[in-house]
XYZ file of C-alpha atoms in Angstrom:
447
model
C -178.410 -77.971 -17.702
C -179.041 -74.222 -17.991
C -175.377 -73.636 -18.813
C -175.887 -75.495 -22.105
C -177.238 -72.254 -23.578
C -173.565 -71.269 -23.973
C -173.220 -74.072 -26.506
C -176.647 -74.080 -28.155
C -177.376 -70.391 -28.805
C -175.775 -68.657 -31.838
C -173.073 -66.050 -30.961
C -175.097 -62.878 -31.534
C -178.164 -64.125 -29.663
C -175.932 -65.410 -26.858
C -174.155 -62.049 -26.690
C -177.376 -60.131 -26.134
C -178.817 -62.838 -23.858
C -175.849 -62.518 -21.492
C -174.642 -58.943 -21.962
C -177.931 -57.065 -21.565
C -178.899 -58.474 -18.119
C -175.352 -57.911 -16.854
C -175.247 -54.364 -18.205
C -178.637 -53.611 -16.661
C -177.369 -54.924 -13.329
C -174.195 -52.848 -13.608
C -176.198 -49.773 -14.610
C -178.458 -50.134 -11.595
C -175.414 -50.689 -9.400
C -173.807 -47.547 -10.779
C -177.074 -45.636 -10.386
C -177.128 -46.758 -6.779
C -173.578 -45.449 -6.357
C -174.686 -42.182 -7.921
C -177.728 -42.011 -5.657
C -175.563 -42.816 -2.648
C -173.131 -40.050 -3.611
C -176.027 -37.680 -4.177
C -177.453 -38.378 -0.724
C -174.056 -38.099 0.970
C -172.934 -34.991 -0.925
C -176.212 -33.073 -0.826
C -177.514 -34.032 2.616
C -174.365 -34.635 4.683
C -171.692 -32.510 2.972
C -168.277 -32.261 1.347
C -166.394 -33.896 4.231
C -168.678 -36.920 4.081
C -168.236 -37.217 0.315
C -164.460 -37.007 0.717
C -164.567 -39.655 3.472
C -166.522 -42.106 1.324
C -164.058 -41.548 -1.530
C -161.219 -42.156 0.909
C -162.543 -45.467 2.253
C -164.088 -46.931 -0.888
C -160.729 -48.093 -2.357
C -160.126 -50.144 0.785
C -163.587 -51.671 0.550
C -162.919 -52.558 -3.090
C -159.670 -54.253 -2.050
C -161.655 -56.380 0.397
C -164.173 -57.265 -2.311
C -161.167 -58.134 -4.457
C -160.408 -61.109 -2.216
C -163.837 -62.541 -2.984
C -163.394 -61.855 -6.695
C -159.948 -63.474 -6.664
C -161.448 -66.807 -5.670
C -164.897 -66.486 -7.244
C -163.651 -65.363 -10.670
C -160.988 -68.052 -10.830
C -163.478 -70.642 -9.601
C -166.085 -69.474 -12.113
C -163.646 -70.032 -14.986
C -162.796 -73.540 -13.741
C -166.490 -74.285 -13.092
C -167.486 -73.154 -16.589
C -164.781 -75.294 -18.171
C -165.941 -78.298 -16.100
C -169.562 -77.711 -17.060
C -168.451 -77.527 -20.697
C -166.857 -80.933 -20.135
C -170.207 -82.103 -18.619
C -168.592 -82.705 -15.188
C -171.299 -81.225 -12.938
C -170.262 -82.994 -9.725
C -166.683 -81.728 -9.834
C -167.902 -78.226 -10.697
C -170.148 -78.285 -7.614
C -167.246 -79.404 -5.458
C -165.217 -76.390 -6.618
C -168.227 -74.150 -5.956
C -168.813 -75.424 -2.392
C -165.184 -75.409 -1.320
C -164.498 -71.894 -2.575
C -167.597 -70.524 -0.820
C -166.249 -71.863 2.487
C -162.842 -70.279 1.880
C -164.396 -66.906 1.016
C -166.508 -66.944 4.180
C -163.473 -67.707 6.361
C -161.401 -64.931 4.782
C -164.235 -62.415 5.116
C -164.603 -63.119 8.846
C -160.895 -62.481 9.424
C -161.000 -59.264 7.393
C -164.105 -58.037 9.215
C -162.626 -58.458 12.700
C -159.330 -56.851 11.660
C -161.035 -53.919 9.959
C -163.251 -53.128 12.920
C -160.405 -53.181 15.454
C -157.893 -51.154 13.410
C -160.270 -48.742 11.649
C -159.075 -45.600 13.463
C -155.294 -45.842 12.906
C -155.863 -47.053 9.357
C -158.027 -44.084 8.368
C -155.540 -41.645 9.913
C -152.785 -43.271 7.851
C -154.794 -42.946 4.629
C -155.824 -39.324 5.046
C -152.903 -36.975 5.729
C -154.221 -33.454 5.197
C -157.911 -34.360 5.419
C -160.156 -32.539 7.889
C -160.895 -34.069 11.285
C -164.552 -34.360 10.351
C -163.692 -36.324 7.200
C -161.482 -38.657 9.240
C -164.233 -39.222 11.792
C -166.687 -40.016 9.024
C -164.167 -42.415 7.476
C -163.737 -44.374 10.721
C -167.490 -44.776 11.117
C -167.944 -45.854 7.501
C -165.165 -48.449 7.820
C -166.522 -50.033 10.994
C -170.015 -50.490 9.614
C -168.655 -52.284 6.552
C -166.353 -54.413 8.725
C -169.292 -55.586 10.841
C -171.094 -56.867 7.737
C -167.986 -58.211 5.985
C -168.840 -61.968 5.955
C -172.120 -61.624 4.064
C -170.813 -58.798 1.869
C -168.105 -60.930 0.266
C -170.443 -63.886 -0.197
C -172.806 -61.646 -2.186
C -170.116 -60.764 -4.714
C -168.998 -64.385 -5.023
C -172.430 -65.935 -5.594
C -173.139 -63.493 -8.418
C -170.276 -65.084 -10.378
C -171.653 -68.550 -9.705
C -175.192 -67.674 -10.755
C -173.919 -66.477 -14.125
C -171.780 -69.596 -14.523
C -175.026 -71.567 -14.193
C -176.623 -69.608 -17.026
C -178.831 -67.719 -14.548
C -177.945 -64.251 -15.820
C -181.523 -62.955 -15.482
C -181.835 -64.210 -11.924
C -178.532 -62.499 -11.162
C -179.882 -59.316 -12.743
C -183.106 -59.251 -10.712
C -181.287 -60.034 -7.499
C -178.857 -57.186 -8.173
C -181.630 -54.750 -9.034
C -183.608 -55.746 -5.942
C -180.729 -55.214 -3.521
C -179.791 -51.888 -5.097
C -183.394 -50.657 -5.047
C -183.665 -51.583 -1.365
C -180.448 -49.686 -0.755
C -181.809 -46.507 -2.327
C -185.110 -46.747 -0.442
C -183.248 -47.102 2.858
C -181.001 -44.150 1.929
C -184.053 -41.972 1.382
C -185.581 -43.010 4.705
C -182.472 -42.771 6.891
C -180.532 -39.904 5.290
C -183.145 -37.679 3.651
C -186.111 -38.042 5.995
C -184.470 -38.993 9.298
C -181.320 -36.888 8.811
C -178.858 -39.627 9.755
C -175.153 -39.371 8.949
C -172.442 -41.387 7.226
C -173.160 -44.511 9.291
C -176.553 -44.731 7.590
C -175.005 -44.566 4.097
C -172.780 -47.531 4.983
C -175.522 -49.431 6.809
C -177.999 -49.292 3.923
C -175.406 -50.698 1.509
C -174.430 -53.470 3.888
C -177.908 -54.601 4.893
C -179.067 -54.765 1.267
C -176.086 -56.886 0.182
C -176.377 -59.090 3.273
C -179.981 -59.869 2.313
C -178.850 -60.585 -1.249
C -176.260 -63.044 0.089
C -178.842 -64.966 2.098
C -181.166 -65.248 -0.890
C -178.311 -66.379 -3.162
C -177.172 -69.069 -0.744
C -180.705 -70.473 -0.529
C -181.014 -70.639 -4.317
C -178.184 -73.169 -4.599
C -179.875 -75.674 -2.259
C -181.478 -78.979 -3.376
C -179.851 -79.147 -6.811
C -182.107 -76.470 -8.299
C -179.264 -75.352 -10.578
C -176.168 -76.717 -12.280
C -174.202 -76.032 -9.086
C -175.177 -77.327 -5.662
C -173.644 -77.975 -2.241
C -171.524 -81.120 -1.917
C -169.052 -82.474 0.608
C -165.350 -82.864 0.023
C -162.276 -80.814 -0.771
C -160.545 -80.043 -4.018
C -156.936 -80.815 -4.862
C -154.318 -78.231 -3.965
C -153.219 -77.995 -7.587
C -156.772 -77.113 -8.651
C -157.101 -74.482 -5.920
C -153.813 -72.867 -6.936
C -155.006 -72.896 -10.531
C -158.173 -71.117 -9.401
C -156.087 -68.491 -7.608
C -153.954 -68.039 -10.719
C -157.016 -67.614 -12.960
C -158.556 -65.065 -10.625
C -155.325 -63.256 -9.854
C -155.639 -60.705 -12.661
C -159.111 -59.590 -11.558
C -157.916 -59.515 -7.955
C -154.814 -57.557 -8.845
C -156.913 -55.253 -10.984
C -159.166 -54.520 -7.998
C -156.191 -54.110 -5.689
C -154.222 -51.915 -8.059
C -157.234 -49.774 -8.936
C -157.834 -49.262 -5.227
C -154.167 -48.484 -4.686
C -154.395 -46.036 -7.560
C -157.394 -44.373 -5.915
C -155.307 -43.933 -2.777
C -152.414 -42.570 -4.854
C -154.860 -40.292 -6.669
C -156.055 -39.017 -3.293
C -152.521 -38.026 -2.320
C -152.071 -36.095 -5.572
C -155.565 -34.595 -5.301
C -154.936 -33.413 -1.748
C -151.607 -31.933 -2.855
C -152.912 -30.046 -5.886
C -156.596 -29.541 -5.065
C -157.096 -30.087 -1.330
C -160.319 -31.610 -0.001
C -162.181 -29.927 -2.875
C -160.063 -31.786 -5.437
C -160.663 -35.094 -3.690
C -164.412 -34.454 -3.519
C -164.406 -33.512 -7.230
C -162.706 -36.794 -8.030
C -165.469 -38.554 -6.113
C -168.087 -36.804 -8.255
C -166.258 -37.840 -11.448
C -165.993 -41.438 -10.257
C -169.730 -41.581 -9.583
C -170.426 -40.571 -13.180
C -167.609 -42.742 -14.544
C -168.966 -45.666 -12.543
C -172.055 -46.097 -14.659
C -170.015 -45.818 -17.874
C -167.072 -48.007 -16.964
C -169.259 -50.645 -15.378
C -171.296 -51.032 -18.557
C -168.184 -52.036 -20.514
C -166.904 -54.213 -17.672
C -170.321 -55.821 -17.217
C -170.543 -56.653 -20.902
C -167.089 -58.270 -21.054
C -167.503 -60.036 -17.710
C -170.918 -61.453 -18.617
C -169.492 -63.352 -21.608
C -166.602 -64.844 -19.635
C -168.529 -67.983 -18.520
C -169.671 -68.565 -22.114
C -166.118 -68.283 -23.452
C -164.793 -70.643 -20.756
C -167.621 -73.137 -21.361
C -167.063 -73.169 -25.126
C -163.321 -73.423 -24.566
C -163.898 -76.473 -22.336
C -166.210 -77.942 -24.978
C -163.596 -77.393 -27.720
C -165.686 -74.828 -29.642
C -162.899 -72.362 -30.499
C -164.689 -70.860 -33.510
C -167.532 -69.845 -31.216
C -165.070 -68.455 -28.653
C -163.643 -66.171 -31.319
C -167.086 -65.140 -32.561
C -168.165 -64.155 -29.039
C -165.002 -62.132 -28.492
C -165.479 -60.202 -31.738
C -168.890 -59.100 -30.504
C -167.434 -58.020 -27.163
C -164.920 -55.748 -28.922
C -167.553 -54.164 -31.162
C -169.858 -53.585 -28.188
C -167.048 -52.005 -26.137
C -166.153 -49.577 -28.931
C -169.771 -48.450 -29.328
C -170.304 -48.038 -25.568
C -167.045 -46.140 -25.074
C -167.758 -43.696 -27.909
C -171.213 -42.947 -26.516
C -169.739 -42.539 -23.023
C -167.117 -40.058 -24.223
C -169.780 -37.872 -25.814
C -172.014 -38.086 -22.751
C -169.408 -37.037 -20.203
C -167.871 -34.389 -22.469
C -171.109 -32.576 -23.297
C -173.642 -33.582 -20.629
C -171.417 -34.000 -17.573
C -171.904 -30.339 -16.660
C -175.593 -31.034 -16.102
C -174.954 -34.131 -13.997
C -172.275 -32.737 -11.647
C -174.639 -30.319 -9.827
C -176.643 -33.305 -8.548
C -173.777 -34.224 -6.197
C -172.880 -30.749 -4.977
C -174.575 -28.341 -2.632
C -175.606 -25.128 -4.457
C -173.220 -23.050 -2.361
C -170.170 -25.217 -3.236
C -169.447 -23.345 -6.476
C -165.715 -24.095 -6.462
C -166.312 -27.835 -6.142
C -168.796 -27.699 -9.030
C -166.364 -25.845 -11.316
C -163.485 -28.222 -10.560
C -165.740 -31.252 -11.115
C -166.928 -30.083 -14.544
C -163.384 -29.392 -15.786
C -162.233 -32.745 -14.429
C -165.054 -34.597 -16.201
C -164.206 -33.148 -19.605
C -160.519 -34.030 -19.318
C -161.091 -37.441 -17.765
C -163.621 -38.428 -20.456
C -160.834 -38.582 -23.055
C -159.648 -41.820 -21.432
C -162.659 -43.606 -22.973
C -160.881 -43.495 -26.332
C -158.648 -46.392 -25.293
C -159.795 -47.438 -21.815
C -161.974 -50.281 -23.105
C -159.056 -52.316 -24.461
C -157.737 -53.576 -21.111
C -161.179 -54.646 -19.868
C -161.985 -56.730 -22.935
C -158.638 -58.426 -23.414
C -158.007 -59.091 -19.723
C -161.378 -60.836 -19.477
C -160.563 -62.860 -22.598
C -157.183 -63.962 -21.244
C -158.798 -65.034 -17.959
C -161.610 -66.953 -19.677
C -159.039 -68.993 -21.642
C -157.057 -69.716 -18.453
C -154.133 -67.505 -19.478
C -153.461 -65.950 -16.029
C -149.962 -64.639 -16.844
C -151.157 -62.460 -19.741
C -154.186 -61.301 -17.805
C -151.990 -60.450 -14.812
C -149.551 -58.464 -16.948
C -152.453 -56.544 -18.475
C -153.771 -55.667 -15.018
C -150.386 -54.919 -13.461
C -149.235 -52.464 -16.089
C -152.646 -51.093 -17.070
C -153.959 -50.337 -13.602
C -150.774 -49.586 -11.662
C -147.467 -49.060 -13.492
C -148.683 -46.862 -16.362
C -151.125 -44.741 -14.273
C -148.558 -43.984 -11.551
C -145.951 -43.120 -14.170
C -148.396 -40.789 -15.920
C -149.210 -39.017 -12.642
C -145.563 -38.341 -11.841
C -144.858 -37.105 -15.368
C -147.912 -34.867 -15.892
C -148.745 -33.318 -12.500
C -145.532 -31.283 -12.028
C -146.432 -29.315 -15.177
C -150.240 -29.449 -15.308
C -151.032 -29.636 -11.561
C -154.637 -30.766 -10.979
C -155.356 -31.035 -14.699
C -152.472 -33.480 -14.893
C -154.375 -35.786 -12.538
C -157.395 -35.805 -14.867
C -155.305 -36.282 -18.044
C -153.165 -39.058 -16.568
C -155.974 -41.540 -17.302
C -155.860 -40.804 -21.031
C -152.075 -41.187 -21.144
C -151.965 -44.425 -19.166
C -154.916 -46.036 -21.003
C -153.330 -45.332 -24.383
C -149.957 -46.842 -23.487
C -151.672 -49.769 -21.781
C -153.837 -50.475 -24.851
C -150.720 -50.768 -27.022
C -149.074 -53.073 -24.479
C -152.179 -55.294 -24.166
C -152.588 -55.719 -27.906
C -148.939 -56.775 -28.099
C -149.643 -59.467 -25.482
C -152.620 -60.626 -27.532
C -150.677 -60.811 -30.787
C -148.049 -63.042 -29.178
C -150.645 -65.668 -28.175
C -150.792 -68.940 -30.049
C -152.641 -68.351 -33.317
C -155.581 -70.657 -32.592
C -156.647 -68.449 -29.637
C -156.491 -65.163 -31.519
C -159.274 -63.551 -33.475
C -159.544 -60.529 -35.741
C -162.041 -57.912 -34.458
């Protein structure tokens, strides 16, 4: 079985074998997001950029439903593969794919029908043009919803099979296709926001089809089988994936909350500046997330196989890697962000450019402690500790950030929005480490 590499390879070699392909995939995904923002901001305008920033949290919530099931299932699958129970792992894989497809169909129909009132509800104070763009963007994504969610789910399953390089090339291919279509439709043909949504959707839909074909005929450790899984197992899957789901939900909720504060203290310009910062932050944050997430199947597999010393060795390498990446990211955004921001802004939008550069410098300070939640939450999930992972997500991505916004913005206005990330990440890091230190000793490790 390909998943046996989790057991056979030494920790350092395994770390690089898994982390590098995942980080490359995440980097390309973030570069695509940057390219998409560049095309929208430079060739369509500020209202379009604000609209995409407005709708993206909702799209991430939808993707969160797929991650809820797929992440929890991936943990259970990896543990089962570690126990050498391939048939039961495949049953979990098949059943959860069916559930994800059913949920995505329901979400797609609902999103298409109620797009207009929903966008109006989300965007008090936004321009009519931004609202119109938001409705269009939402409906295109809703139409492609079934295959979009499948794409995100199968990526988890490919990595659980030890197919991290295949996952990487599939991710790079879909993102490259996306950029090529953006250039054709937006730059050369002058199409609007619908084209930005369509190119993303069609690329991921193609990726879903390819992924589904790859699991046919027992080519990999997972394959399609008949039968259902026990209710207790399914609820355990939901519990294991709940922290990642809640993290996606709460981060999306926070983006919506951020938008309210941004509109209050910075108007549409502030919201567009936040979008620029998130495009740059995307490539940085996703590198750390991709690294931690890529090792999750290995930790779960080794945990299932009873190799706790290897679990701890892998986690130590994750922490060291996160610290190095975060330090480099802080320096990049602090000193080079001013050269990146102009890529997303029309030359005449001087106010938007100035606000974006200031926001980047202040927001970059959050990298000092922002890596802690990502690493430890992933570790808790991999060891099937859903309660600790959920608490990490709940407080780190919702309670502490909202509290920081309400405390800082009355005094610092727009700058308080940017600095709230530093405040909330620092408090959350302390809270998460306390959760870790109260675990049973055999599951703890010293970085």
